[in-house]
Coordinates of C-alpha atoms in Angstrom, one line a residue:
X15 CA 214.3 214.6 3.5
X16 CA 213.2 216.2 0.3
X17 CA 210.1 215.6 -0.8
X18 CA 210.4 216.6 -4.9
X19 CA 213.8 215.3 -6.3
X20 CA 214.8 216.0 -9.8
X21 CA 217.6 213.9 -11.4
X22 CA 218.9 215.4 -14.8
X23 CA 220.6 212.8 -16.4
X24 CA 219.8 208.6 -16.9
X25 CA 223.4 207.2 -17.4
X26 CA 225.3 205.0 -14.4
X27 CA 225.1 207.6 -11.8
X28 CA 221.3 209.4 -12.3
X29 CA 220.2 205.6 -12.7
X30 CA 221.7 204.2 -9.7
X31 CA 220.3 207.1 -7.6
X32 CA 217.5 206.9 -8.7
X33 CA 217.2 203.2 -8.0
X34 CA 218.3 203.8 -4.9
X35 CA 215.4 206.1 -4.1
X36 CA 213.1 204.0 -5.1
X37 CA 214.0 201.1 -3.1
X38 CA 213.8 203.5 0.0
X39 CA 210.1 204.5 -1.2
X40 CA 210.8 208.1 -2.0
X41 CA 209.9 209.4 -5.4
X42 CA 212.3 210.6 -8.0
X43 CA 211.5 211.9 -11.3
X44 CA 214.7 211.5 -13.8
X45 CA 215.1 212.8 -17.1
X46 CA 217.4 211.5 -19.6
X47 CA 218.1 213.2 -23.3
X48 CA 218.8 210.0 -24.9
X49 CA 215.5 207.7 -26.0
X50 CA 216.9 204.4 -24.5
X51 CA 216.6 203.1 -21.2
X52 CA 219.7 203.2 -18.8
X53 CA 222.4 201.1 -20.3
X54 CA 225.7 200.5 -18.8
X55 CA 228.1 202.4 -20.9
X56 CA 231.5 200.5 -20.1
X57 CA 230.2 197.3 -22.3
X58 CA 229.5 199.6 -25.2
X59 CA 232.5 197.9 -27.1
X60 CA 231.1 194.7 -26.1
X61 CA 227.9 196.2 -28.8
X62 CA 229.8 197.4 -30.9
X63 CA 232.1 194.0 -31.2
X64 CA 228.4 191.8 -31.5
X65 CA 229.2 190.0 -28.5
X66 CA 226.1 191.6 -26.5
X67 CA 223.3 193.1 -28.1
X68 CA 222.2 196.6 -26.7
X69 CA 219.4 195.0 -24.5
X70 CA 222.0 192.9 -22.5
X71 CA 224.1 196.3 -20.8
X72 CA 220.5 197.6 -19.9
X73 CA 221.0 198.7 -15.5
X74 CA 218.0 197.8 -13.6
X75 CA 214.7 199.4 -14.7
X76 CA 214.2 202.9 -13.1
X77 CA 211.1 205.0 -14.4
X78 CA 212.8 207.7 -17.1
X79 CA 211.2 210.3 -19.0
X80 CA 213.3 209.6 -21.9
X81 CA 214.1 211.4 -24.6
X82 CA 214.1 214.8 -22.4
X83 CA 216.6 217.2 -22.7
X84 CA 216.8 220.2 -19.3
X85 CA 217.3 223.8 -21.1
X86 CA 217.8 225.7 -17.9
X87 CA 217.4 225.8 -14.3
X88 CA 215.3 228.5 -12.6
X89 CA 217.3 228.5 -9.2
X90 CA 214.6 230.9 -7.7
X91 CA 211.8 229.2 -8.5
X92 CA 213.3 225.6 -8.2
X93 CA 212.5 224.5 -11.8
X94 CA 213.8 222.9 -14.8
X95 CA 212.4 223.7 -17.8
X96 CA 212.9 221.2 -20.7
X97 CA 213.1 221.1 -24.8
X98 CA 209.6 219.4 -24.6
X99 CA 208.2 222.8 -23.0
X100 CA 207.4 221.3 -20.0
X101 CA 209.0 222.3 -16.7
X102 CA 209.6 220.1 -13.6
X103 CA 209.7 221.3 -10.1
X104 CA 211.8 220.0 -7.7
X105 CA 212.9 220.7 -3.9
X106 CA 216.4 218.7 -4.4
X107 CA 217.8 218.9 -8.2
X108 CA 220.9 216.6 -8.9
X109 CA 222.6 217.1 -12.1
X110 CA 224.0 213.7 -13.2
X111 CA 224.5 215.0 -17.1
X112 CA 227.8 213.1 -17.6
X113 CA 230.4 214.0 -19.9
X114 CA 230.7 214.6 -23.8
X115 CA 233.6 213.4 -26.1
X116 CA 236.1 215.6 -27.1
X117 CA 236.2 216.3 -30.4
X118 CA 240.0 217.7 -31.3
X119 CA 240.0 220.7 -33.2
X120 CA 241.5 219.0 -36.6
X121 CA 241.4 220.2 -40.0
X122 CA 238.4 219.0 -41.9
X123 CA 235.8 219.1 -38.8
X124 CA 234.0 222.1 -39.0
X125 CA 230.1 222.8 -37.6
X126 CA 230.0 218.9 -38.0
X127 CA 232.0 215.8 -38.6
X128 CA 232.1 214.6 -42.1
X129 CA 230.2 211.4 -43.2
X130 CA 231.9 208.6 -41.8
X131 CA 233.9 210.2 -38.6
X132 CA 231.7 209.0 -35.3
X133 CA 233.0 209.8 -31.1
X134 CA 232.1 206.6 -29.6
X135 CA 230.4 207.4 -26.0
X136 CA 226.1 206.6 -26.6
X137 CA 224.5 204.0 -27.7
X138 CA 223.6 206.0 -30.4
X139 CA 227.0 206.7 -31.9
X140 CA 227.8 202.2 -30.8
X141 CA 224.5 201.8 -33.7
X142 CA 225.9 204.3 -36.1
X143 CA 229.7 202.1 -36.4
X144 CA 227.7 198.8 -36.4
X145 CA 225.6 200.3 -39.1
X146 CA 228.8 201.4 -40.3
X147 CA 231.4 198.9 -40.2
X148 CA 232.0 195.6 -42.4
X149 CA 234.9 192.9 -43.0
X150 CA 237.8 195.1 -44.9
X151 CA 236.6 198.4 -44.5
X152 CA 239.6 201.0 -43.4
X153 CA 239.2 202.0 -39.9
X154 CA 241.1 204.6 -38.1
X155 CA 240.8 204.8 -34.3
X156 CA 242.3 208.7 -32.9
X157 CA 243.4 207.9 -29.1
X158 CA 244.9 204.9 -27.4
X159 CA 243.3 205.3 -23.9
X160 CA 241.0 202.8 -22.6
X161 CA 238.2 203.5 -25.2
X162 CA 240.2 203.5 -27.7
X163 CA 242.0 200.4 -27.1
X164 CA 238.3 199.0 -26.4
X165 CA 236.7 200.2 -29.7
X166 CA 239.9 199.3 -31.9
X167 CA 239.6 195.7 -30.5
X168 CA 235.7 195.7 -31.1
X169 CA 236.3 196.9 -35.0
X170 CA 238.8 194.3 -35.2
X171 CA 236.7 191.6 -34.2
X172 CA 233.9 193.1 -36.9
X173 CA 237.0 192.3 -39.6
X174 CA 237.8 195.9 -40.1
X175 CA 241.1 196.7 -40.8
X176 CA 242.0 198.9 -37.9
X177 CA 244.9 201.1 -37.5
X178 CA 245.4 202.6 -33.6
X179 CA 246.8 206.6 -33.9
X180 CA 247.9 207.3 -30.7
X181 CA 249.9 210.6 -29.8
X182 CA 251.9 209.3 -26.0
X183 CA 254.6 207.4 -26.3
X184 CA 252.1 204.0 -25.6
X185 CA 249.0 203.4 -25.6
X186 CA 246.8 203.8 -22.3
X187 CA 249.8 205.7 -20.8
X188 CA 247.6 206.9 -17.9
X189 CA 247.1 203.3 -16.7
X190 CA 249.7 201.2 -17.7
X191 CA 253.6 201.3 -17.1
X192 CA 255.9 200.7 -20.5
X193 CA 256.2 196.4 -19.9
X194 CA 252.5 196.6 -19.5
X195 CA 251.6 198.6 -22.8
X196 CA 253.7 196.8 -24.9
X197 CA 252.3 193.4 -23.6
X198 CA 248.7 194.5 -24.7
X199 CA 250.1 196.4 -28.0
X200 CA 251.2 192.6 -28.6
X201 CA 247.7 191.2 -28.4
X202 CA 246.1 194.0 -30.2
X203 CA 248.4 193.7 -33.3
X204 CA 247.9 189.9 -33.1
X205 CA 244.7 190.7 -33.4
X206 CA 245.3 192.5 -36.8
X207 CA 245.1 196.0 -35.1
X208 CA 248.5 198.4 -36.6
X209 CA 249.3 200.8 -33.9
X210 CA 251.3 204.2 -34.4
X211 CA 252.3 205.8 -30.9
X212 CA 253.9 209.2 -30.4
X213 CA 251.7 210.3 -33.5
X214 CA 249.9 213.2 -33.7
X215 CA 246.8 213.8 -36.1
X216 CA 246.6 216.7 -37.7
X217 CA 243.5 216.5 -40.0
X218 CA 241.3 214.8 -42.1
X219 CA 240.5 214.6 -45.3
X220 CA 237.4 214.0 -47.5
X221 CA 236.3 212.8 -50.9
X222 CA 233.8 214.2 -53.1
X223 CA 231.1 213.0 -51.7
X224 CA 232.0 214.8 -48.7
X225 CA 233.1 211.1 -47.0
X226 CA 236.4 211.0 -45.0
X227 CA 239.2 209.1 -47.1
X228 CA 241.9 209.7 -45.2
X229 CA 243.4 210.7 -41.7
X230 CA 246.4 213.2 -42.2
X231 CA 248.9 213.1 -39.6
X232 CA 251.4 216.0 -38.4
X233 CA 254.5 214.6 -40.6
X234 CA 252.6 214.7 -43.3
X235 CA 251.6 211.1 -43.7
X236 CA 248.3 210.2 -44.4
X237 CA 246.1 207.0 -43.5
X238 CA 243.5 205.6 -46.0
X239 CA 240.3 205.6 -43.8
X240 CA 236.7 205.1 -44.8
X241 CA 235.6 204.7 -41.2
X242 CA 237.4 207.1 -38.3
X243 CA 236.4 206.9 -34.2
X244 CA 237.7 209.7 -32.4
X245 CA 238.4 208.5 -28.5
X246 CA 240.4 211.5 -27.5
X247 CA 238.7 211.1 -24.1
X248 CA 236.0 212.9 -22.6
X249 CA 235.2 216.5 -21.1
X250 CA 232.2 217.1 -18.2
X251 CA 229.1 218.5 -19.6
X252 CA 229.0 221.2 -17.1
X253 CA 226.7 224.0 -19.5
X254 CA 223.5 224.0 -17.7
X255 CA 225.7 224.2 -14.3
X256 CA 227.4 227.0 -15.7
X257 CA 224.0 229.3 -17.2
X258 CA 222.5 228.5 -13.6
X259 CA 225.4 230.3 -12.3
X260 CA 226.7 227.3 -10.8
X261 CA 230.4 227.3 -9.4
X262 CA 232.4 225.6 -12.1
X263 CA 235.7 224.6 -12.3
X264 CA 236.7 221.4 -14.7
X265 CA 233.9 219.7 -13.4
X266 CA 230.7 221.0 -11.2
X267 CA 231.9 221.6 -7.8
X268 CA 230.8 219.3 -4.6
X269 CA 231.8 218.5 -1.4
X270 CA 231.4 215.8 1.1
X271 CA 227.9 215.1 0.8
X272 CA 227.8 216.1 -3.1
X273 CA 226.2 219.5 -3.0
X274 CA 227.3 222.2 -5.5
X275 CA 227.7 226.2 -4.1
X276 CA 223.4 226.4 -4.3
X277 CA 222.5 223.9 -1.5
X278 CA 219.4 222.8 -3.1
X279 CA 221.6 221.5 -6.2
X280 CA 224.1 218.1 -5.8
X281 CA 225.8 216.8 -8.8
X282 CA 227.2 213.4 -9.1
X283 CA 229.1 211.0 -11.4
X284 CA 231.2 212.4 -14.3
X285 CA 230.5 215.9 -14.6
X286 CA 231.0 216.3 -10.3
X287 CA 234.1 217.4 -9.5
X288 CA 235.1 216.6 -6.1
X289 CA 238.8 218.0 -4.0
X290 CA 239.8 218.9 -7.2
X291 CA 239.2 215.8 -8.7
X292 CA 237.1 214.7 -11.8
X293 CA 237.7 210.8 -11.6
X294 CA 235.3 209.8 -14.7
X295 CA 235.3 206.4 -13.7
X296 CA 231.9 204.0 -13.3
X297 CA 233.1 203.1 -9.8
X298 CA 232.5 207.0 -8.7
X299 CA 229.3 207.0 -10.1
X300 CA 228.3 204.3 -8.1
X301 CA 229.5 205.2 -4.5
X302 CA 228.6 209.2 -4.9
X303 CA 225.2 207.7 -6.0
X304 CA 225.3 205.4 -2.7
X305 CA 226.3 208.2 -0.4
X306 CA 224.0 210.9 -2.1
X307 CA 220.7 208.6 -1.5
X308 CA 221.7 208.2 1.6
X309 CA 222.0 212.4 2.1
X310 CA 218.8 212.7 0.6
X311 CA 217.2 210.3 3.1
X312 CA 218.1 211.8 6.0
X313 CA 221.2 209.5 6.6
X314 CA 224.2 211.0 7.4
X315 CA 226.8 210.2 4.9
X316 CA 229.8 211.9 3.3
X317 CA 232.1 211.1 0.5
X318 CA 235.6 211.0 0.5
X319 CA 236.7 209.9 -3.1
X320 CA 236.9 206.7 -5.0
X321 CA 239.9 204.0 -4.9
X322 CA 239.0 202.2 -8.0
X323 CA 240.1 199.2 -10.6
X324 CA 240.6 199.8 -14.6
X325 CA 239.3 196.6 -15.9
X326 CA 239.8 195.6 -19.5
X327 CA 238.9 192.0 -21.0
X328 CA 240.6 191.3 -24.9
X329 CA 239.1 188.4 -26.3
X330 CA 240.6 185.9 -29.0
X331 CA 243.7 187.2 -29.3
X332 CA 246.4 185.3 -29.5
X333 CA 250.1 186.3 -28.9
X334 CA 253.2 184.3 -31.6
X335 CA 255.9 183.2 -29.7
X336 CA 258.5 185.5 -31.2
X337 CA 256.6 188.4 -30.0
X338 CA 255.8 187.1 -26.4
X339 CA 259.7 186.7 -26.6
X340 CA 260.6 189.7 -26.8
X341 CA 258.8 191.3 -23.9
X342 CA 260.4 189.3 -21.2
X343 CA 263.4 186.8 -20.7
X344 CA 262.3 183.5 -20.0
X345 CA 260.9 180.5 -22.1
X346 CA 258.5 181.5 -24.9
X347 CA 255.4 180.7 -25.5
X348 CA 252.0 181.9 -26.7
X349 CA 248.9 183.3 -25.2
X350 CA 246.1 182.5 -26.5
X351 CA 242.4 183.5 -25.7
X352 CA 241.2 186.4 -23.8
X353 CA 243.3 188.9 -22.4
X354 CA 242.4 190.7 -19.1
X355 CA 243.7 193.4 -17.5
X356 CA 243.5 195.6 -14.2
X357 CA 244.8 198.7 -13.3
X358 CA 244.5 200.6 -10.4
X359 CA 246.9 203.8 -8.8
X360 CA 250.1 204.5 -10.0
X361 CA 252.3 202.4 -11.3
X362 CA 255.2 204.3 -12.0
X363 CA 257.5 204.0 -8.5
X364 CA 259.3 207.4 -6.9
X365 CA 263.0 206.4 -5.8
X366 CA 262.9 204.5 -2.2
X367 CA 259.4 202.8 -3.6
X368 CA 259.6 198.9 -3.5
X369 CA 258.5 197.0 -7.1
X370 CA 257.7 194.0 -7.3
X371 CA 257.3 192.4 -10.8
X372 CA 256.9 189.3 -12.7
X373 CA 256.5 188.2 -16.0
X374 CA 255.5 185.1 -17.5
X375 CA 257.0 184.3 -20.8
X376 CA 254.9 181.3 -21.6
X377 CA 251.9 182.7 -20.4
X378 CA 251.5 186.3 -21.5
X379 CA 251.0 187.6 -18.0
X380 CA 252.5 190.4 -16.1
X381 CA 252.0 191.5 -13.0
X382 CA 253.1 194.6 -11.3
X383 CA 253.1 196.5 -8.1
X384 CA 254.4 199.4 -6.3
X385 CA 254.8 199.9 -2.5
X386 CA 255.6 203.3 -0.6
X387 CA 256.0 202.8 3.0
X388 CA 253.6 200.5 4.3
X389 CA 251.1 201.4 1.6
X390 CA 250.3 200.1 -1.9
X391 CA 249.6 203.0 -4.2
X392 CA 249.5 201.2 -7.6
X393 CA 249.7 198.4 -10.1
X394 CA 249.1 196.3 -13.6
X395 CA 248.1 193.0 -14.0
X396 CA 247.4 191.2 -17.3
X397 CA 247.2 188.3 -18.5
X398 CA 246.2 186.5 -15.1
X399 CA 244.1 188.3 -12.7
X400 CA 244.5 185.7 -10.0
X401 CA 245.5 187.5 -7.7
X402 CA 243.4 191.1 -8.2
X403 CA 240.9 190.4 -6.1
X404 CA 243.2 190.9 -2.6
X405 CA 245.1 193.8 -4.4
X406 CA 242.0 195.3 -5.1
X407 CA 240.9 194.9 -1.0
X408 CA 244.5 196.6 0.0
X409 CA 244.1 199.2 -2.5
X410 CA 241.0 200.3 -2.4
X411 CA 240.6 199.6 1.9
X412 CA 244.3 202.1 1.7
X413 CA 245.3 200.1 4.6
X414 CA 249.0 199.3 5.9
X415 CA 250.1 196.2 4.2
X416 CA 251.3 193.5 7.1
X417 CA 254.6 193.3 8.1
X418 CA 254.5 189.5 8.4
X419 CA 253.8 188.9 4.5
X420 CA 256.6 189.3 2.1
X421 CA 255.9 191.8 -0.2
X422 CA 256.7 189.0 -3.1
X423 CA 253.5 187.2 -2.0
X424 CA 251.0 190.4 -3.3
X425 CA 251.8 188.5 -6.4
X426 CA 250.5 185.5 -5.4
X427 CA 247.5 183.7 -6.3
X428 CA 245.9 185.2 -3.0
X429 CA 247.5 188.6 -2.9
X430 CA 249.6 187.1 0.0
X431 CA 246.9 189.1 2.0

């Protein structure tokens, strides 16, 4: 058991260890650049839309030296020295520094982004748009992944008049299939959002005062903007790994009990990357954190990736009945109200796959899944989640499906399972 462990980092994953720790009596010290407690960073939008305020996605209270920022990591001498001047010793360190937005190299963003242009990852950048945004003002979001889609709806429900750029061919192509995208596309322009797909930004442009004015896309086309969010998706903040001589790949590598190629070092959450695999997702931060406090306690424990759920909740959005029409035969209708959705695998079937699909018209849902062999290895349901909670169990428990339930009933309101 180690006796001094250092956590860099106080998002999800440093928090959770570190909570952990606690709650098994041995002492952590964590150190976290940004001033605020630990904050749950999936309900940013939720900020950012003023349906929570920032004290309501705070995780449970861990002791932080906040406002800390590690410089570099004397592997020899098993010490972190810090911005502050200080240095911390430690017998285990575990870097849990996250991941930093990717800013796209467009024209217009040079040593730094012009007045008015914000990434959308801290809590920091979720007080700047708030400060930021107000009924009318032009808003352009660059990416239609999940936090796109997310802040788009958020500036939406602020009364911003919100246009969605994406570049694929639909928006959150990496989780949804085609049917699913366009169902949520539906809701989101309902909601006032205008989205462009296969649309590639080029650069941007500023006014006098040195504000962005517009975003200029690669036909030439140009979108008014006074306010721009770039969710282009997020890159592991691997630098310190890397000056510490840490092996680096995409992410920081680990293996089955989380420890990079220095055995006094372990590196969790997004900026670990584990078979290969940098997941990103809150759900790995989590179990690595479960499996790493149990490592440093002396319990044997290993981890072998993460199975997890995309979940998305839309609120007041309502679909017209021409446009739920068109998605799917069958009487139309509207939808009306919040809009969930859950994603998990993939959802795009190899030949010899089963799919099983339905679609409600009159409802706005959709429901998805695809089987290979015995297995299910992906799905999309929006609309009605009714039955996620035993698609969730099959997926993430990777188990053979039983041969006495017809695979039509993973649709039903119980999974069928």
């Amino acid at each position: 058991m180690a006796s001094e462990i250092v956590v860099i980092g106080g998002g999800t994953a440093g928090a959770e260890l570190a909570r952990r720790l606690s709650c098994a009596g041995v002492p952590v010290t964590v150190l976290g650049e940004e001033p605020h407690a630990p904050y749950n960073r999936v309900l940013l939008a939720e900020v950012l839309a003023g349906r929570y305020g920032p004290e309501v996605i705070a995780l449970p209270e861990v002791a932080v030296r906040r406002g800390v920022r590690a410089l570099e990591i004397d592997r020899d001498r098993r010490l972190v020295h810090c911005a502050d001047g200080t240095s911390v010793a430690y017998d285990r360190l575990v870097l849990a520094t996250g991941s930093n937005p990717v800013l796209p190299p467009l024209r217009g963003i040079g040593d730094g982004l012009p007045d008015g242009v914000h990434p959308f990852r801290t809590l920091d950048d979720c007080a700047a748009l708030s400060a930021a945004v107000r009924p009318g003002i032009r808003a352009v979001v660059v990416g239609g992944g999940l936090l796109g889609v997310s802040a788009a709806r958020a500036l939406a429900a602020r009364g911003a008049k919100v246009v969605l750029a994406q570049q694929g061919e639909h928006i959150m192509e990496r989780q949804l299939d085609v049917s699913a995208s366009d169902l949520l596309r539906l809701h989101l322009e309902a909601l006032g959002v205008e989205i462009h797909t296969e649309c590639r930004v080029r650069g941007l442009h500023c006014g006098p005062d040195a504000a962005v004015s517009a975003v200029e896309l690669a036909d030439g086309y140009a979108l008014d903007a006074e306010l721009v969010v770039l969710a282009c998706g997020v890159r592991p903040r691997v630098t310190l790994a890397l000056d510490a001589g840490l092996e680096v790949r995409k992410g920081i590598i680990v293996d089955d009990e989380l420890r990079t190629s220095d055995p006094y070092i372990h590196a969790i959450g997004d900026c670990a990357e584990h078979a290969g695999i940098v997941q990103g997702l809150a759900g790995t931060a989590l179990e690595q954190a479960d499996v790493l406090a149990s490592v440093l306690t002396g319990t044997a424990a290993r981890y072998t990736g993460t199975r997890a759920l995309t979940r998305l909740t839309l609120t007041g959005l309502a679909v017209p009945p021409a446009a739920t029409a068109t998605i799917t035969s069958g009487a139309a209708g509207t939808a009306a109200g919040p809009l969930d959705l859950a994603a998990f695998g993939d959802p795009t079937p190899r030949p010899g796959d089963d799919v099983i699909q339905l679609a409600d018209a009159t409802r706005g849902a959709y429901r998805k899944v695809v089987v290979r062999g015995d297995r299910l290895v992906g799905g999309v349901l929006l609309g009605d989640l009714a039955a996620v909670g035993a698609l969730a169990r099959a997926w993430e428990g990777n188990e053979a499906l039983p041969d006495s339930v017809p695979l039509l009933h993973l649709l039903t309101n119980d999974g069928g399972l």
